[in-house]
Amino acid sequence: MSEPNTIGARTASPAVIDIQGLNLSFDQDGRRTDVLRGLDLSIRHGEFVAIVGASGVGKSTLLRVLMGLVQPSAGSVRVNPDPGAERPMALVFQDSRLLPWRSVCSNVSFGLEKSNMTRTERRERAMQALGVVGLADLADRWPWQLSGGQRQRVSLARALAVRPSILLMDEPFSALDVSTREGLQDELIRIWRQTNRTILFVTHDIDEAVYLADRVVALGGKPGEVRAMRSVDVERPRKRGSVALDDLANDVKADIFGEPARSGGNWVI
């Protein structure tokens, strides 16, 4: 039986991220570089949004702006996290960034060490997060004993352990082989549905974007700007390589590059 399409229900809820007229410029060596221009984006609670675009278009920089690591040159960025969340957001990187001298469980609990939780409470929370990603039985292993896919799941567990309202994911599966990447994509969908987190997912892979997301935002140009936003009105669970997803992937590529693209194959830009 197909899962219900819940896109409409999610987009009716309040915005947790509201970006209006975002401009970002850097001055370096006496020259001004415009990175993002006129970016508007509103993301609702529980929505899964993918940002796709070529290298250098400002996808990862946008995540840094949301994290407060970079200040915009103009425009407004408002984050309205779920009141029940313990942190506004957490970031999952392209590489797992696990500490090699700490066990899996200790890596997951790392972000909790500045809280008022006891050591026992931190371990319990870490074990809960590892259970969500299916790695509770590997809690006492070391990072070097894990596969690449397992390390990324530990990284995701570390983000979930701080119970954020929003998960920011910066190309988290791009360095993995195809079978591992596809398995983690399905795992991420399961976790998203289980935890009801809002996810903003950055990727170069257009097929990955349309397979995962409720909505795909195509960035293009220099400076980067929103070329199009497309709802993925395909019921879950989705089938990779379906006509509907392939057509949408082709449309997104045309949005980015400004020309029709009607050929097969995996779109990675």
PDB file of C-alpha atoms in Angstrom:
ATOM      1  CA  MET A   1       0.000   0.000   0.000  1.00  0.00           C
ATOM      2  CA  SER A   2       1.343   3.447  -0.905  1.00  0.00           C
ATOM      3  CA  GLU A   3       2.031   5.927   1.865  1.00  0.00           C
ATOM      4  CA  PRO A   4      -0.214   9.006   1.769  1.00  0.00           C
ATOM      5  CA  ASN A   5       1.096  12.094   0.066  1.00  0.00           C
ATOM      6  CA  THR A   6       1.485  14.571   2.946  1.00  0.00           C
ATOM      7  CA  ILE A   7       2.955  17.514   1.037  1.00  0.00           C
ATOM      8  CA  GLY A   8      -0.158  19.627   1.400  1.00  0.00           C
ATOM      9  CA  ALA A   9      -0.387  19.007   5.143  1.00  0.00           C
ATOM     10  CA  ARG A  10       3.208  20.093   5.692  1.00  0.00           C
ATOM     11  CA  THR A  11       3.047  23.232   3.609  1.00  0.00           C
ATOM     12  CA  ALA A  12      -0.004  24.410   5.582  1.00  0.00           C
ATOM     13  CA  SER A  13       2.018  24.618   8.804  1.00  0.00           C
ATOM     14  CA  PRO A  14       3.945  27.725   9.965  1.00  0.00           C
ATOM     15  CA  ALA A  15       7.306  28.653   8.430  1.00  0.00           C
ATOM     16  CA  VAL A  16      10.362  27.658  10.455  1.00  0.00           C
ATOM     17  CA  ILE A  17      12.759  29.322   7.981  1.00  0.00           C
ATOM     18  CA  ASP A  18      11.829  32.581   6.274  1.00  0.00           C
ATOM     19  CA  ILE A  19      14.402  34.223   3.994  1.00  0.00           C
ATOM     20  CA  GLN A  20      13.519  37.438   2.191  1.00  0.00           C
ATOM     21  CA  GLY A  21      15.711  39.340  -0.288  1.00  0.00           C
ATOM     22  CA  LEU A  22      18.945  37.718   0.891  1.00  0.00           C
ATOM     23  CA  ASN A  23      22.080  39.240  -0.639  1.00  0.00           C
ATOM     24  CA  LEU A  24      25.576  38.142   0.314  1.00  0.00           C
ATOM     25  CA  SER A  25      28.808  39.765  -0.850  1.00  0.00           C
ATOM     26  CA  PHE A  26      32.458  39.498   0.191  1.00  0.00           C
ATOM     27  CA  ASP A  27      35.225  42.068  -0.172  1.00  0.00           C
ATOM     28  CA  GLN A  28      38.622  40.502  -0.784  1.00  0.00           C
ATOM     29  CA  ASP A  29      41.817  42.070  -2.110  1.00  0.00           C
ATOM     30  CA  GLY A  30      39.926  45.234  -2.970  1.00  0.00           C
ATOM     31  CA  ARG A  31      37.367  43.394  -5.075  1.00  0.00           C
ATOM     32  CA  ARG A  32      33.726  42.735  -4.305  1.00  0.00           C
ATOM     33  CA  THR A  33      32.338  39.268  -4.950  1.00  0.00           C
ATOM     34  CA  ASP A  34      28.591  38.748  -4.978  1.00  0.00           C
ATOM     35  CA  VAL A  35      27.690  35.228  -3.798  1.00  0.00           C
ATOM     36  CA  LEU A  36      23.888  35.263  -3.388  1.00  0.00           C
ATOM     37  CA  ARG A  37      21.361  37.740  -4.753  1.00  0.00           C
ATOM     38  CA  GLY A  38      17.689  38.379  -4.030  1.00  0.00           C
ATOM     39  CA  LEU A  39      17.066  34.988  -2.485  1.00  0.00           C
ATOM     40  CA  ASP A  40      13.566  34.352  -1.110  1.00  0.00           C
ATOM     41  CA  LEU A  41      12.762  31.037   0.560  1.00  0.00           C
ATOM     42  CA  SER A  42      10.153  29.947   3.097  1.00  0.00           C
ATOM     43  CA  ILE A  43      10.241  26.449   4.601  1.00  0.00           C
ATOM     44  CA  ARG A  44       7.421  24.991   6.656  1.00  0.00           C
ATOM     45  CA  HIS A  45       7.609  22.775   9.728  1.00  0.00           C
ATOM     46  CA  GLY A  46       8.221  19.157   8.766  1.00  0.00           C
ATOM     47  CA  GLU A  47       8.998  19.949   5.143  1.00  0.00           C
ATOM     48  CA  PHE A  48      11.876  18.262   3.280  1.00  0.00           C
ATOM     49  CA  VAL A  49      13.441  20.826   0.926  1.00  0.00           C
ATOM     50  CA  ALA A  50      16.400  20.125  -1.358  1.00  0.00           C
ATOM     51  CA  ILE A  51      18.697  22.862  -2.683  1.00  0.00           C
ATOM     52  CA  VAL A  52      20.392  21.892  -5.929  1.00  0.00           C
ATOM     53  CA  GLY A  53      22.875  23.749  -8.105  1.00  0.00           C
ATOM     54  CA  ALA A  54      26.372  23.675  -9.571  1.00  0.00           C
ATOM     55  CA  SER A  55      29.548  24.136  -7.527  1.00  0.00           C
ATOM     56  CA  GLY A  56      30.151  27.696  -6.379  1.00  0.00           C
ATOM     57  CA  VAL A  57      26.540  28.813  -6.640  1.00  0.00           C
ATOM     58  CA  GLY A  58      26.256  29.414  -2.888  1.00  0.00           C
ATOM     59  CA  LYS A  59      24.412  26.316  -1.616  1.00  0.00           C
ATOM     60  CA  SER A  60      26.717  25.594   1.320  1.00  0.00           C
ATOM     61  CA  THR A  61      27.117  29.307   2.009  1.00  0.00           C
ATOM     62  CA  LEU A  62      23.362  29.535   2.486  1.00  0.00           C
ATOM     63  CA  LEU A  63      23.596  26.909   5.244  1.00  0.00           C
ATOM     64  CA  ARG A  64      26.366  28.919   6.895  1.00  0.00           C
ATOM     65  CA  VAL A  65      24.117  31.983   6.851  1.00  0.00           C
ATOM     66  CA  LEU A  66      21.331  30.011   8.529  1.00  0.00           C
ATOM     67  CA  MET A  67      23.759  28.769  11.192  1.00  0.00           C
ATOM     68  CA  GLY A  68      24.771  32.366  11.925  1.00  0.00           C
ATOM     69  CA  LEU A  69      28.368  31.799  10.770  1.00  0.00           C
ATOM     70  CA  VAL A  70      28.064  34.371   7.961  1.00  0.00           C
ATOM     71  CA  GLN A  71      26.110  37.616   8.109  1.00  0.00           C
ATOM     72  CA  PRO A  72      24.046  38.573   5.040  1.00  0.00           C
ATOM     73  CA  SER A  73      24.818  41.835   3.249  1.00  0.00           C
ATOM     74  CA  ALA A  74      21.112  42.620   2.833  1.00  0.00           C
ATOM     75  CA  GLY A  75      17.718  41.076   3.373  1.00  0.00           C
ATOM     76  CA  SER A  76      16.333  39.159   6.321  1.00  0.00           C
ATOM     77  CA  VAL A  77      16.743  35.624   7.670  1.00  0.00           C
ATOM     78  CA  ARG A  78      14.293  34.458  10.306  1.00  0.00           C
ATOM     79  CA  VAL A  79      14.406  31.063  11.985  1.00  0.00           C
ATOM     80  CA  ASN A  80      11.346  30.093  14.031  1.00  0.00           C
ATOM     81  CA  PRO A  81      12.124  26.663  15.483  1.00  0.00           C
ATOM     82  CA  ASP A  82       9.591  24.274  16.915  1.00  0.00           C
ATOM     83  CA  PRO A  83       9.128  25.300  20.592  1.00  0.00           C
ATOM     84  CA  GLY A  84       9.489  21.661  21.626  1.00  0.00           C
ATOM     85  CA  ALA A  85      12.982  21.338  20.127  1.00  0.00           C
ATOM     86  CA  GLU A  86      16.086  21.659  22.296  1.00  0.00           C
ATOM     87  CA  ARG A  87      18.206  23.299  19.561  1.00  0.00           C
ATOM     88  CA  PRO A  88      17.106  25.440  16.616  1.00  0.00           C
ATOM     89  CA  MET A  89      19.181  23.443  14.140  1.00  0.00           C
ATOM     90  CA  ALA A  90      22.018  20.993  13.630  1.00  0.00           C
ATOM     91  CA  LEU A  91      24.320  20.526  10.636  1.00  0.00           C
ATOM     92  CA  VAL A  92      25.395  17.259   8.989  1.00  0.00           C
ATOM     93  CA  PHE A  93      28.502  17.644   6.814  1.00  0.00           C
ATOM     94  CA  GLN A  94      29.710  15.911   3.653  1.00  0.00           C
ATOM     95  CA  ASP A  95      32.276  13.992   5.714  1.00  0.00           C
ATOM     96  CA  SER A  96      31.343  12.479   9.053  1.00  0.00           C
ATOM     97  CA  ARG A  97      33.926  14.469  11.088  1.00  0.00           C
ATOM     98  CA  LEU A  98      33.975  11.846  13.825  1.00  0.00           C
ATOM     99  CA  LEU A  99      36.630  12.164  16.522  1.00  0.00           C
ATOM    100  CA  PRO A 100      38.888   9.104  16.094  1.00  0.00           C
ATOM    101  CA  TRP A 101      39.828   8.913  19.778  1.00  0.00           C
ATOM    102  CA  ARG A 102      36.203   8.651  20.889  1.00  0.00           C
ATOM    103  CA  SER A 103      33.868   5.686  20.626  1.00  0.00           C
ATOM    104  CA  VAL A 104      30.744   5.808  18.466  1.00  0.00           C
ATOM    105  CA  CYS A 105      28.531   6.531  21.479  1.00  0.00           C
ATOM    106  CA  SER A 106      30.945   9.180  22.760  1.00  0.00           C
ATOM    107  CA  ASN A 107      30.971  10.867  19.347  1.00  0.00           C
ATOM    108  CA  VAL A 108      27.182  11.014  19.331  1.00  0.00           C
ATOM    109  CA  SER A 109      27.019  12.480  22.845  1.00  0.00           C
ATOM    110  CA  PHE A 110      29.696  15.106  22.097  1.00  0.00           C
ATOM    111  CA  GLY A 111      27.192  17.862  21.325  1.00  0.00           C
ATOM    112  CA  LEU A 112      25.488  17.323  24.687  1.00  0.00           C
ATOM    113  CA  GLU A 113      28.541  17.930  26.854  1.00  0.00           C
ATOM    114  CA  LYS A 114      27.792  21.617  27.452  1.00  0.00           C
ATOM    115  CA  SER A 115      24.264  20.820  28.595  1.00  0.00           C
ATOM    116  CA  ASN A 116      23.172  20.190  32.170  1.00  0.00           C
ATOM    117  CA  MET A 117      22.725  16.484  31.480  1.00  0.00           C
ATOM    118  CA  THR A 118      24.632  13.936  33.556  1.00  0.00           C
ATOM    119  CA  ARG A 119      27.038  11.539  31.877  1.00  0.00           C
ATOM    120  CA  THR A 120      24.485   8.747  32.208  1.00  0.00           C
ATOM    121  CA  GLU A 121      21.772  10.908  30.654  1.00  0.00           C
ATOM    122  CA  ARG A 122      24.064  11.847  27.763  1.00  0.00           C
ATOM    123  CA  ARG A 123      24.806   8.192  27.064  1.00  0.00           C
ATOM    124  CA  GLU A 124      21.102   7.330  27.184  1.00  0.00           C
ATOM    125  CA  ARG A 125      20.325  10.116  24.731  1.00  0.00           C
ATOM    126  CA  ALA A 126      23.165   9.007  22.440  1.00  0.00           C
ATOM    127  CA  MET A 127      21.919   5.416  22.535  1.00  0.00           C
ATOM    128  CA  GLN A 128      18.422   6.590  21.612  1.00  0.00           C
ATOM    129  CA  ALA A 129      19.807   8.474  18.601  1.00  0.00           C
ATOM    130  CA  LEU A 130      21.904   5.477  17.559  1.00  0.00           C
ATOM    131  CA  GLY A 131      18.770   3.361  17.795  1.00  0.00           C
ATOM    132  CA  VAL A 132      16.992   5.716  15.388  1.00  0.00           C
ATOM    133  CA  VAL A 133      19.743   5.251  12.766  1.00  0.00           C
ATOM    134  CA  GLY A 134      20.002   1.515  13.432  1.00  0.00           C
ATOM    135  CA  LEU A 135      23.477   1.468  14.992  1.00  0.00           C
ATOM    136  CA  ALA A 136      22.840   0.909  18.705  1.00  0.00           C
ATOM    137  CA  ASP A 137      24.754  -2.385  18.537  1.00  0.00           C
ATOM    138  CA  LEU A 138      27.887  -0.520  17.373  1.00  0.00           C
ATOM    139  CA  ALA A 139      27.913   2.016  20.204  1.00  0.00           C
ATOM    140  CA  ASP A 140      31.238   0.880  21.669  1.00  0.00           C
ATOM    141  CA  ARG A 141      33.135   0.598  18.393  1.00  0.00           C
ATOM    142  CA  TRP A 142      35.671   3.124  17.130  1.00  0.00           C
ATOM    143  CA  PRO A 143      35.232   5.201  13.960  1.00  0.00           C
ATOM    144  CA  TRP A 144      37.990   3.283  12.143  1.00  0.00           C
ATOM    145  CA  GLN A 145      35.964   0.088  12.565  1.00  0.00           C
ATOM    146  CA  LEU A 146      32.991   1.501  10.604  1.00  0.00           C
ATOM    147  CA  SER A 147      32.184   1.649   6.910  1.00  0.00           C
ATOM    148  CA  GLY A 148      31.695   5.015   5.212  1.00  0.00           C
ATOM    149  CA  GLY A 149      27.931   4.636   5.322  1.00  0.00           C
ATOM    150  CA  GLN A 150      28.000   3.729   9.007  1.00  0.00           C
ATOM    151  CA  ARG A 151      30.131   6.777   9.792  1.00  0.00           C
ATOM    152  CA  GLN A 152      27.597   9.022   8.075  1.00  0.00           C
ATOM    153  CA  ARG A 153      24.787   7.423  10.084  1.00  0.00           C
ATOM    154  CA  VAL A 154      26.745   8.154  13.264  1.00  0.00           C
ATOM    155  CA  SER A 155      27.096  11.759  12.097  1.00  0.00           C
ATOM    156  CA  LEU A 156      23.333  11.905  11.594  1.00  0.00           C
ATOM    157  CA  ALA A 157      22.763  10.383  15.038  1.00  0.00           C
ATOM    158  CA  ARG A 158      25.015  13.068  16.555  1.00  0.00           C
ATOM    159  CA  ALA A 159      22.817  15.738  14.970  1.00  0.00           C
ATOM    160  CA  LEU A 160      19.600  14.038  16.107  1.00  0.00           C
ATOM    161  CA  ALA A 161      20.906  13.658  19.672  1.00  0.00           C
ATOM    162  CA  VAL A 162      20.674  17.399  20.326  1.00  0.00           C
ATOM    163  CA  ARG A 163      17.008  17.260  19.217  1.00  0.00           C
ATOM    164  CA  PRO A 164      17.032  20.131  16.726  1.00  0.00           C
ATOM    165  CA  SER A 165      13.982  21.601  15.065  1.00  0.00           C
ATOM    166  CA  ILE A 166      15.797  21.770  11.704  1.00  0.00           C
ATOM    167  CA  LEU A 167      18.362  19.445  10.139  1.00  0.00           C
ATOM    168  CA  LEU A 168      20.731  21.142   7.701  1.00  0.00           C
ATOM    169  CA  MET A 169      22.497  18.598   5.503  1.00  0.00           C
ATOM    170  CA  ASP A 170      25.433  19.640   3.308  1.00  0.00           C
ATOM    171  CA  GLU A 171      25.902  16.976   0.596  1.00  0.00           C
ATOM    172  CA  PRO A 172      26.053  14.220   3.239  1.00  0.00           C
ATOM    173  CA  PHE A 173      26.038  11.279   0.794  1.00  0.00           C
ATOM    174  CA  SER A 174      28.136  12.612  -2.086  1.00  0.00           C
ATOM    175  CA  ALA A 175      31.340  10.766  -1.160  1.00  0.00           C
ATOM    176  CA  LEU A 176      29.653   7.349  -0.909  1.00  0.00           C
ATOM    177  CA  ASP A 177      29.250   4.620  -3.502  1.00  0.00           C
ATOM    178  CA  VAL A 178      25.914   4.339  -5.291  1.00  0.00           C
ATOM    179  CA  SER A 179      24.439   1.422  -3.326  1.00  0.00           C
ATOM    180  CA  THR A 180      25.423   2.901   0.040  1.00  0.00           C
ATOM    181  CA  ARG A 181      24.101   6.324  -0.983  1.00  0.00           C
ATOM    182  CA  GLU A 182      20.742   4.926  -2.068  1.00  0.00           C
ATOM    183  CA  GLY A 183      20.435   2.936   1.152  1.00  0.00           C
ATOM    184  CA  LEU A 184      21.119   6.041   3.226  1.00  0.00           C
ATOM    185  CA  GLN A 185      18.629   8.061   1.198  1.00  0.00           C
ATOM    186  CA  ASP A 186      15.911   5.569   2.132  1.00  0.00           C
ATOM    187  CA  GLU A 187      17.129   5.549   5.736  1.00  0.00           C
ATOM    188  CA  LEU A 188      16.936   9.342   5.853  1.00  0.00           C
ATOM    189  CA  ILE A 189      13.346   9.307   4.583  1.00  0.00           C
ATOM    190  CA  ARG A 190      12.426   6.803   7.293  1.00  0.00           C
ATOM    191  CA  ILE A 191      14.074   8.932  10.002  1.00  0.00           C
ATOM    192  CA  TRP A 192      12.457  12.109   8.679  1.00  0.00           C
ATOM    193  CA  ARG A 193       9.011  10.535   8.831  1.00  0.00           C
ATOM    194  CA  GLN A 194       9.717   9.090  12.284  1.00  0.00           C
ATOM    195  CA  THR A 195      11.058  12.301  13.858  1.00  0.00           C
ATOM    196  CA  ASN A 196       9.034  14.926  11.908  1.00  0.00           C
ATOM    197  CA  ARG A 197      12.108  17.141  11.607  1.00  0.00           C
ATOM    198  CA  THR A 198      12.351  19.916   9.038  1.00  0.00           C
ATOM    199  CA  ILE A 199      15.187  19.100   6.601  1.00  0.00           C
ATOM    200  CA  LEU A 200      17.090  21.445   4.289  1.00  0.00           C
ATOM    201  CA  PHE A 201      19.282  19.215   2.112  1.00  0.00           C
ATOM    202  CA  VAL A 202      22.031  20.536  -0.181  1.00  0.00           C
ATOM    203  CA  THR A 203      23.126  18.354  -3.103  1.00  0.00           C
ATOM    204  CA  HIS A 204      24.723  18.390  -6.565  1.00  0.00           C
ATOM    205  CA  ASP A 205      22.684  15.349  -7.531  1.00  0.00           C
ATOM    206  CA  ILE A 206      19.378  16.305  -9.163  1.00  0.00           C
ATOM    207  CA  ASP A 207      18.064  12.724  -9.048  1.00  0.00           C
ATOM    208  CA  GLU A 208      18.803  12.617  -5.325  1.00  0.00           C
ATOM    209  CA  ALA A 209      16.969  15.912  -4.832  1.00  0.00           C
ATOM    210  CA  VAL A 210      13.775  14.859  -6.603  1.00  0.00           C
ATOM    211  CA  TYR A 211      13.785  11.419  -4.942  1.00  0.00           C
ATOM    212  CA  LEU A 212      14.100  12.796  -1.414  1.00  0.00           C
ATOM    213  CA  ALA A 213      12.359  16.137  -1.238  1.00  0.00           C
ATOM    214  CA  ASP A 214       8.879  17.596  -0.986  1.00  0.00           C
ATOM    215  CA  ARG A 215      10.212  20.599  -2.866  1.00  0.00           C
ATOM    216  CA  VAL A 216      13.332  21.280  -4.958  1.00  0.00           C
ATOM    217  CA  VAL A 217      14.905  24.745  -5.111  1.00  0.00           C
ATOM    218  CA  ALA A 218      17.159  25.249  -8.133  1.00  0.00           C
ATOM    219  CA  LEU A 219      19.971  27.788  -7.725  1.00  0.00           C
ATOM    220  CA  GLY A 220      21.906  29.099 -10.692  1.00  0.00           C
ATOM    221  CA  GLY A 221      24.041  31.956 -11.925  1.00  0.00           C
ATOM    222  CA  LYS A 222      26.807  34.034 -10.403  1.00  0.00           C
ATOM    223  CA  PRO A 223      25.775  35.447  -8.025  1.00  0.00           C
ATOM    224  CA  GLY A 224      23.525  32.546  -7.108  1.00  0.00           C
ATOM    225  CA  GLU A 225      19.802  33.148  -7.258  1.00  0.00           C
ATOM    226  CA  VAL A 226      16.670  31.045  -7.213  1.00  0.00           C
ATOM    227  CA  ARG A 227      15.929  29.927 -10.756  1.00  0.00           C
ATOM    228  CA  ALA A 228      12.860  27.867  -9.837  1.00  0.00           C
ATOM    229  CA  MET A 229      11.053  26.048  -7.034  1.00  0.00           C
ATOM    230  CA  ARG A 230       9.295  22.817  -7.918  1.00  0.00           C
ATOM    231  CA  SER A 231       7.002  20.711  -5.743  1.00  0.00           C
ATOM    232  CA  VAL A 232       7.625  16.983  -6.023  1.00  0.00           C
ATOM    233  CA  ASP A 233       4.026  15.821  -6.258  1.00  0.00           C
ATOM    234  CA  VAL A 234       4.922  12.135  -6.368  1.00  0.00           C
ATOM    235  CA  GLU A 235       3.525   9.825  -3.708  1.00  0.00           C
ATOM    236  CA  ARG A 236       5.833   8.003  -1.335  1.00  0.00           C
ATOM    237  CA  PRO A 237       7.362   5.474  -1.388  1.00  0.00           C
ATOM    238  CA  ARG A 238       8.916   6.623  -4.637  1.00  0.00           C
ATOM    239  CA  LYS A 239      10.538   4.520  -7.339  1.00  0.00           C
ATOM    240  CA  ARG A 240      13.958   5.564  -8.595  1.00  0.00           C
ATOM    241  CA  GLY A 241      14.023   6.047 -12.332  1.00  0.00           C
ATOM    242  CA  SER A 242      10.259   6.463 -12.644  1.00  0.00           C
ATOM    243  CA  VAL A 243       8.994   8.554 -15.534  1.00  0.00           C
ATOM    244  CA  ALA A 244       7.610  11.201 -13.156  1.00  0.00           C
ATOM    245  CA  LEU A 245      10.917  11.648 -11.307  1.00  0.00           C
ATOM    246  CA  ASP A 246      12.986  11.548 -14.499  1.00  0.00           C
ATOM    247  CA  ASP A 247      10.817  14.236 -16.086  1.00  0.00           C
ATOM    248  CA  LEU A 248      11.103  16.412 -13.006  1.00  0.00           C
ATOM    249  CA  ALA A 249      14.903  15.949 -12.889  1.00  0.00           C
ATOM    250  CA  ASN A 250      15.101  17.080 -16.514  1.00  0.00           C
ATOM    251  CA  ASP A 251      12.961  20.123 -15.725  1.00  0.00           C
ATOM    252  CA  VAL A 252      15.215  21.064 -12.791  1.00  0.00           C
ATOM    253  CA  LYS A 253      18.315  20.809 -14.987  1.00  0.00           C
ATOM    254  CA  ALA A 254      16.641  23.096 -17.503  1.00  0.00           C
ATOM    255  CA  ASP A 255      15.823  25.516 -14.658  1.00  0.00           C
ATOM    256  CA  ILE A 256      19.490  25.680 -13.664  1.00  0.00           C
ATOM    257  CA  PHE A 257      21.073  25.909 -17.100  1.00  0.00           C
ATOM    258  CA  GLY A 258      18.251  27.620 -18.977  1.00  0.00           C
ATOM    259  CA  GLU A 259      17.861  25.002 -21.685  1.00  0.00           C
ATOM    260  CA  PRO A 260      15.833  21.830 -22.203  1.00  0.00           C
ATOM    261  CA  ALA A 261      17.435  18.564 -21.142  1.00  0.00           C
ATOM    262  CA  ARG A 262      15.687  15.398 -22.243  1.00  0.00           C
ATOM    263  CA  SER A 263      18.189  12.597 -21.983  1.00  0.00           C
ATOM    264  CA  GLY A 264      18.591   9.679 -19.629  1.00  0.00           C
ATOM    265  CA  GLY A 265      21.240   9.058 -16.986  1.00  0.00           C
ATOM    266  CA  ASN A 266      21.981  10.401 -13.554  1.00  0.00           C
ATOM    267  CA  TRP A 267      22.113  14.214 -13.301  1.00  0.00           C
ATOM    268  CA  VAL A 268      25.050  15.285 -11.144  1.00  0.00           C
ATOM    269  CA  ILE A 269      26.230  18.871 -11.682  1.00  0.00           C
TER     270      ILE A 269
END
